[in-house]
Amino acid sequence: QVQLQQSGPGLVKPSQTLSLACAISGDTVSSNIAAWAWIRQSPSRGLEWLGRTFYRSKWNNEYAASVRSRITINPDTSKNQFSLQLNSVTPEDTAVYFCARDISARFDYWGPGALVTVSS
Amino acid sequence: DIVLTQSPVTLSLSPGERATLSCRASQSVSSGYLAWYQQKPGQAPRLLIYGASSRATGIPDRFSGSGSGTDFTLTISRLEPEDFAVYYCQQHSYSLFPFGPGTRVDVK
């Protein structure tokens, strides 16, 4: 059974960097089948896929155009986890952030979600 | 980019009734790569259906998906009390992987 556990601060100041981590159990971040994704949800934007990291002979990343200039998703094989960094945040980045396992771009296991508020 | 719309916005039904939810894509979804999720308050979405009609592991057979091209349907044959929730569709063939805005199924 795959489980995803999220961690990170719930409050970030405007213009600063949002950082979240997602620890994986029951699978490996280096899987040749799965990808590992971040998705957020807000009342104004609904569910929004942000990006993913995956290993296929080498590490690959794909990002949504809406955040591409500000986002980094990194794997950490030593801790079997992956992380999200979103730079230069504004109040519009306030959302519940989910990590998820991606099998052929369907999301079959999700973390519990973390509310991140951008406010001074 | 593919845009997904869902109808109706809200569906008010009684337990035991049949629910039919629609998802329409702005362009054809390759190979029927359309998924459905259920979300309850305070929880993450739960994968129900992928590839338009394949049930995910552990999903009861009262949930079924159909459709192709631009028009897809999620059917709940007989609503159980735990089925009242919000349902989202999502295309999983091209990059960006958009979600629809959701249909709320609530108790009549």
Tab-separated table of C-alpha atoms in Angstrom:
chain	number	residue	atom	x	y	z
A	1	GLN	CA	0.000	0.000	0.000
A	2	VAL	CA	1.450	3.323	-1.074
A	3	GLN	CA	1.335	6.132	1.453
A	4	LEU	CA	2.371	9.737	0.974
A	5	GLN	CA	3.117	12.027	3.905
A	6	GLN	CA	3.457	15.752	3.396
A	7	SER	CA	5.416	18.259	5.460
A	8	GLY	CA	6.200	21.942	5.318
A	9	PRO	CA	5.128	25.326	6.677
A	10	GLY	CA	1.538	26.422	6.449
A	11	LEU	CA	2.270	30.139	6.235
A	12	VAL	CA	4.554	31.874	3.738
A	13	LYS	CA	5.129	35.592	3.302
A	14	PRO	CA	4.545	37.227	-0.091
A	15	SER	CA	7.601	37.187	-2.400
A	16	GLN	CA	9.150	34.325	-0.435
A	17	THR	CA	9.498	30.639	-1.359
A	18	LEU	CA	6.921	27.959	-0.611
A	19	SER	CA	8.606	24.638	0.214
A	20	LEU	CA	6.872	21.309	0.764
A	21	ALA	CA	8.118	17.731	0.942
A	22	CYS	CA	6.331	14.452	0.282
A	23	ALA	CA	7.689	11.259	1.835
A	24	ILE	CA	6.867	8.016	0.022
A	25	SER	CA	6.288	4.603	1.560
A	26	GLY	CA	5.311	1.488	-0.348
A	27	ASP	CA	6.995	2.649	-3.570
A	28	THR	CA	10.183	4.377	-4.635
A	29	VAL	CA	10.755	7.841	-6.027
A	30	SER	CA	13.103	6.191	-8.574
A	31	SER	CA	10.324	3.993	-9.978
A	32	ASN	CA	10.493	3.377	-13.723
A	33	ILE	CA	6.688	3.264	-13.883
A	34	ALA	CA	5.443	6.036	-11.635
A	35	ALA	CA	5.876	9.774	-11.669
A	36	TRP	CA	5.477	11.989	-8.626
A	37	ALA	CA	3.286	15.046	-8.886
A	38	TRP	CA	2.184	18.168	-7.084
A	39	ILE	CA	-1.388	19.389	-7.442
A	40	ARG	CA	-3.068	22.286	-5.701
A	41	GLN	CA	-6.675	23.245	-5.050
A	42	SER	CA	-8.192	26.628	-4.388
A	43	PRO	CA	-11.723	28.013	-4.689
A	44	SER	CA	-10.680	30.308	-7.529
A	45	ARG	CA	-8.579	27.867	-9.583
A	46	GLY	CA	-10.064	24.487	-8.678
A	47	LEU	CA	-7.750	21.491	-8.963
A	48	GLU	CA	-4.566	22.511	-10.772
A	49	TRP	CA	-1.729	20.175	-11.768
A	50	LEU	CA	1.585	21.933	-11.084
A	51	GLY	CA	4.209	19.484	-12.234
A	52	ARG	CA	5.927	16.156	-11.804
A	53	THR	CA	9.271	14.418	-11.551
A	54	PHE	CA	10.058	10.952	-12.829
A	55	TYR	CA	12.965	8.650	-13.567
A	56	ARG	CA	13.304	6.985	-16.955
A	57	SER	CA	17.028	6.226	-17.255
A	58	LYS	CA	17.506	9.820	-16.131
A	59	TRP	CA	15.554	12.318	-14.080
A	60	ASN	CA	12.878	14.318	-15.881
A	61	ASN	CA	10.636	17.180	-14.833
A	62	GLU	CA	7.514	18.610	-16.399
A	63	TYR	CA	5.810	21.782	-15.191
A	64	ALA	CA	2.561	23.589	-15.844
A	65	ALA	CA	2.971	26.708	-17.971
A	66	SER	CA	1.216	28.794	-15.315
A	67	VAL	CA	4.048	28.274	-12.797
A	68	ARG	CA	6.972	27.174	-14.984
A	69	SER	CA	9.132	30.205	-14.252
A	70	ARG	CA	8.747	29.786	-10.474
A	71	ILE	CA	8.600	26.058	-9.729
A	72	THR	CA	11.130	23.334	-8.972
A	73	ILE	CA	10.294	19.726	-8.133
A	74	ASN	CA	13.223	17.643	-6.913
A	75	PRO	CA	13.554	13.976	-6.011
A	76	ASP	CA	15.529	12.926	-2.941
A	77	THR	CA	16.493	9.287	-3.314
A	78	SER	CA	18.254	9.133	0.075
A	79	LYS	CA	14.983	9.935	1.859
A	80	ASN	CA	12.636	8.436	-0.757
A	81	GLN	CA	10.758	11.684	-1.093
A	82	PHE	CA	10.238	14.573	-3.468
A	83	SER	CA	9.839	18.254	-2.886
A	84	LEU	CA	8.111	21.327	-4.245
A	85	GLN	CA	9.576	24.804	-4.292
A	86	LEU	CA	7.496	27.695	-5.577
A	87	ASN	CA	9.270	31.036	-5.681
A	88	SER	CA	7.980	34.600	-5.478
A	89	VAL	CA	4.625	33.605	-4.055
A	90	THR	CA	1.609	35.911	-3.933
A	91	PRO	CA	-1.736	35.555	-2.141
A	92	GLU	CA	-3.031	33.863	-5.316
A	93	ASP	CA	-0.790	30.897	-4.445
A	94	THR	CA	-2.813	30.273	-1.291
A	95	ALA	CA	-4.227	26.774	-1.723
A	96	VAL	CA	-4.313	23.235	-0.429
A	97	TYR	CA	-1.274	21.479	-1.905
A	98	PHE	CA	-1.376	17.743	-2.590
A	99	CYS	CA	1.359	15.359	-3.614
A	100	ALA	CA	0.307	12.339	-5.632
A	101	ARG	CA	1.572	9.255	-7.413
A	102	ASP	CA	1.107	9.523	-11.145
A	103	ILE	CA	0.636	6.371	-13.222
A	104	SER	CA	0.187	7.359	-16.871
A	105	ALA	CA	-0.955	10.772	-15.630
A	106	ARG	CA	-3.774	9.401	-13.496
A	107	PHE	CA	-3.316	10.043	-9.805
A	108	ASP	CA	-3.943	6.888	-7.828
A	109	TYR	CA	-2.467	7.753	-4.432
A	110	TRP	CA	-2.602	11.172	-2.816
A	111	GLY	CA	-1.120	12.810	0.227
A	112	PRO	CA	-3.549	14.245	2.787
A	113	GLY	CA	-3.089	17.807	1.553
A	114	ALA	CA	-1.552	20.833	3.224
A	115	LEU	CA	-3.101	24.273	3.396
A	116	VAL	CA	-0.505	26.901	2.553
A	117	THR	CA	-1.485	30.505	3.168
A	118	VAL	CA	0.468	33.363	1.611
A	119	SER	CA	0.147	36.355	3.881
A	120	SER	CA	2.307	38.919	5.609
B	1	ASP	CA	-4.876	23.184	-24.309
B	2	ILE	CA	-7.799	20.934	-23.492
B	3	VAL	CA	-10.509	22.511	-21.323
B	4	LEU	CA	-12.954	20.264	-19.476
B	5	THR	CA	-16.486	21.311	-18.558
B	6	GLN	CA	-18.781	19.329	-16.288
B	7	SER	CA	-22.546	19.270	-15.973
B	8	PRO	CA	-24.636	19.705	-14.040
B	9	VAL	CA	-22.946	21.867	-11.441
B	10	THR	CA	-25.089	20.287	-8.736
B	11	LEU	CA	-27.125	17.097	-8.822
B	12	SER	CA	-29.689	16.620	-6.062
B	13	LEU	CA	-30.749	13.006	-5.676
B	14	SER	CA	-31.936	10.534	-3.063
B	15	PRO	CA	-30.127	7.397	-1.901
B	16	GLY	CA	-30.893	4.519	-4.235
B	17	GLU	CA	-31.302	6.751	-7.276
B	18	ARG	CA	-29.116	6.690	-10.367
B	19	ALA	CA	-26.631	9.532	-10.943
B	20	THR	CA	-25.394	10.523	-14.392
B	21	LEU	CA	-22.557	13.051	-14.566
B	22	SER	CA	-21.187	14.551	-17.768
B	23	CYS	CA	-17.717	15.732	-18.741
B	24	ARG	CA	-17.071	17.436	-22.069
B	25	ALA	CA	-13.628	18.218	-23.502
B	26	SER	CA	-12.833	21.142	-25.800
B	27	GLN	CA	-10.973	18.762	-28.113
B	28	SER	CA	-10.780	15.030	-28.515
B	29	VAL	CA	-9.120	13.178	-25.631
B	30	SER	CA	-6.528	10.793	-27.015
B	31	SER	CA	-7.315	7.096	-26.543
B	32	GLY	CA	-10.037	7.926	-24.031
B	33	TYR	CA	-7.540	8.970	-21.364
B	34	LEU	CA	-10.197	10.422	-19.084
B	35	ALA	CA	-10.280	9.860	-15.327
B	36	TRP	CA	-12.909	10.490	-12.655
B	37	TYR	CA	-12.289	11.326	-9.002
B	38	GLN	CA	-14.485	11.602	-5.920
B	39	GLN	CA	-13.693	14.160	-3.234
B	40	LYS	CA	-15.264	14.514	0.194
B	41	PRO	CA	-14.780	17.555	2.441
B	42	GLY	CA	-11.330	17.741	4.004
B	43	GLN	CA	-10.032	14.795	1.975
B	44	ALA	CA	-7.865	14.305	-1.065
B	45	PRO	CA	-9.534	13.240	-4.298
B	46	ARG	CA	-9.935	9.494	-4.796
B	47	LEU	CA	-9.409	7.890	-8.204
B	48	LEU	CA	-12.556	6.084	-9.378
B	49	ILE	CA	-12.197	5.567	-13.126
B	50	TYR	CA	-9.319	5.866	-15.622
B	51	GLY	CA	-9.067	5.315	-19.355
B	52	ALA	CA	-12.705	6.428	-19.521
B	53	SER	CA	-14.108	3.097	-18.315
B	54	SER	CA	-11.621	1.153	-16.151
B	55	ARG	CA	-12.400	1.057	-12.452
B	56	ALA	CA	-9.520	1.756	-10.101
B	57	THR	CA	-8.555	-0.786	-7.456
B	58	GLY	CA	-11.222	-1.265	-4.810
B	59	ILE	CA	-13.908	0.820	-6.498
B	60	PRO	CA	-17.402	-0.703	-6.262
B	61	ASP	CA	-19.049	-1.768	-9.497
B	62	ARG	CA	-21.910	0.681	-9.011
B	63	PHE	CA	-19.458	3.219	-10.468
B	64	SER	CA	-19.023	3.033	-14.225
B	65	GLY	CA	-17.509	5.272	-16.860
B	66	SER	CA	-18.174	5.567	-20.556
B	67	GLY	CA	-17.540	7.810	-23.532
B	68	SER	CA	-14.920	8.715	-26.082
B	69	GLY	CA	-13.704	11.657	-28.106
B	70	THR	CA	-15.043	14.734	-26.332
B	71	ASP	CA	-18.010	13.372	-24.333
B	72	PHE	CA	-17.689	11.237	-21.224
B	73	THR	CA	-20.094	10.045	-18.530
B	74	LEU	CA	-19.761	8.800	-14.975
B	75	THR	CA	-22.723	6.747	-13.789
B	76	ILE	CA	-23.466	5.709	-10.225
B	77	SER	CA	-26.106	3.022	-10.579
B	78	ARG	CA	-27.605	3.275	-7.086
B	79	LEU	CA	-26.439	6.017	-4.762
B	80	GLU	CA	-25.211	4.937	-1.371
B	81	PRO	CA	-25.032	7.446	1.526
B	82	GLU	CA	-21.221	7.612	1.189
B	83	ASP	CA	-21.457	8.604	-2.492
B	84	PHE	CA	-22.641	12.157	-1.810
B	85	ALA	CA	-19.538	14.167	-2.704
B	86	VAL	CA	-17.944	16.238	-5.457
B	87	TYR	CA	-16.825	14.470	-8.628
B	88	TYR	CA	-14.091	15.699	-10.973
B	89	CYS	CA	-13.015	14.558	-14.401
B	90	GLN	CA	-9.411	14.862	-15.600
B	91	GLN	CA	-7.744	14.153	-18.896
B	92	HIS	CA	-4.559	12.136	-18.622
B	93	SER	CA	-3.192	11.959	-22.158
B	94	TYR	CA	-1.557	15.290	-22.996
B	95	SER	CA	0.651	17.419	-20.799
B	96	LEU	CA	-0.922	19.830	-18.294
B	97	PHE	CA	-3.483	17.168	-17.213
B	98	PRO	CA	-6.408	19.527	-16.552
B	99	PHE	CA	-9.271	18.839	-14.192
B	100	GLY	CA	-12.884	19.800	-14.708
B	101	PRO	CA	-14.622	22.189	-12.290
B	102	GLY	CA	-16.587	19.422	-10.603
B	103	THR	CA	-20.163	18.239	-10.074
B	104	ARG	CA	-21.572	18.179	-6.556
B	105	VAL	CA	-23.923	15.302	-5.786
B	106	ASP	CA	-25.987	16.174	-2.761
B	107	VAL	CA	-28.945	14.735	-0.903
B	108	LYS	CA	-32.356	15.770	-2.166
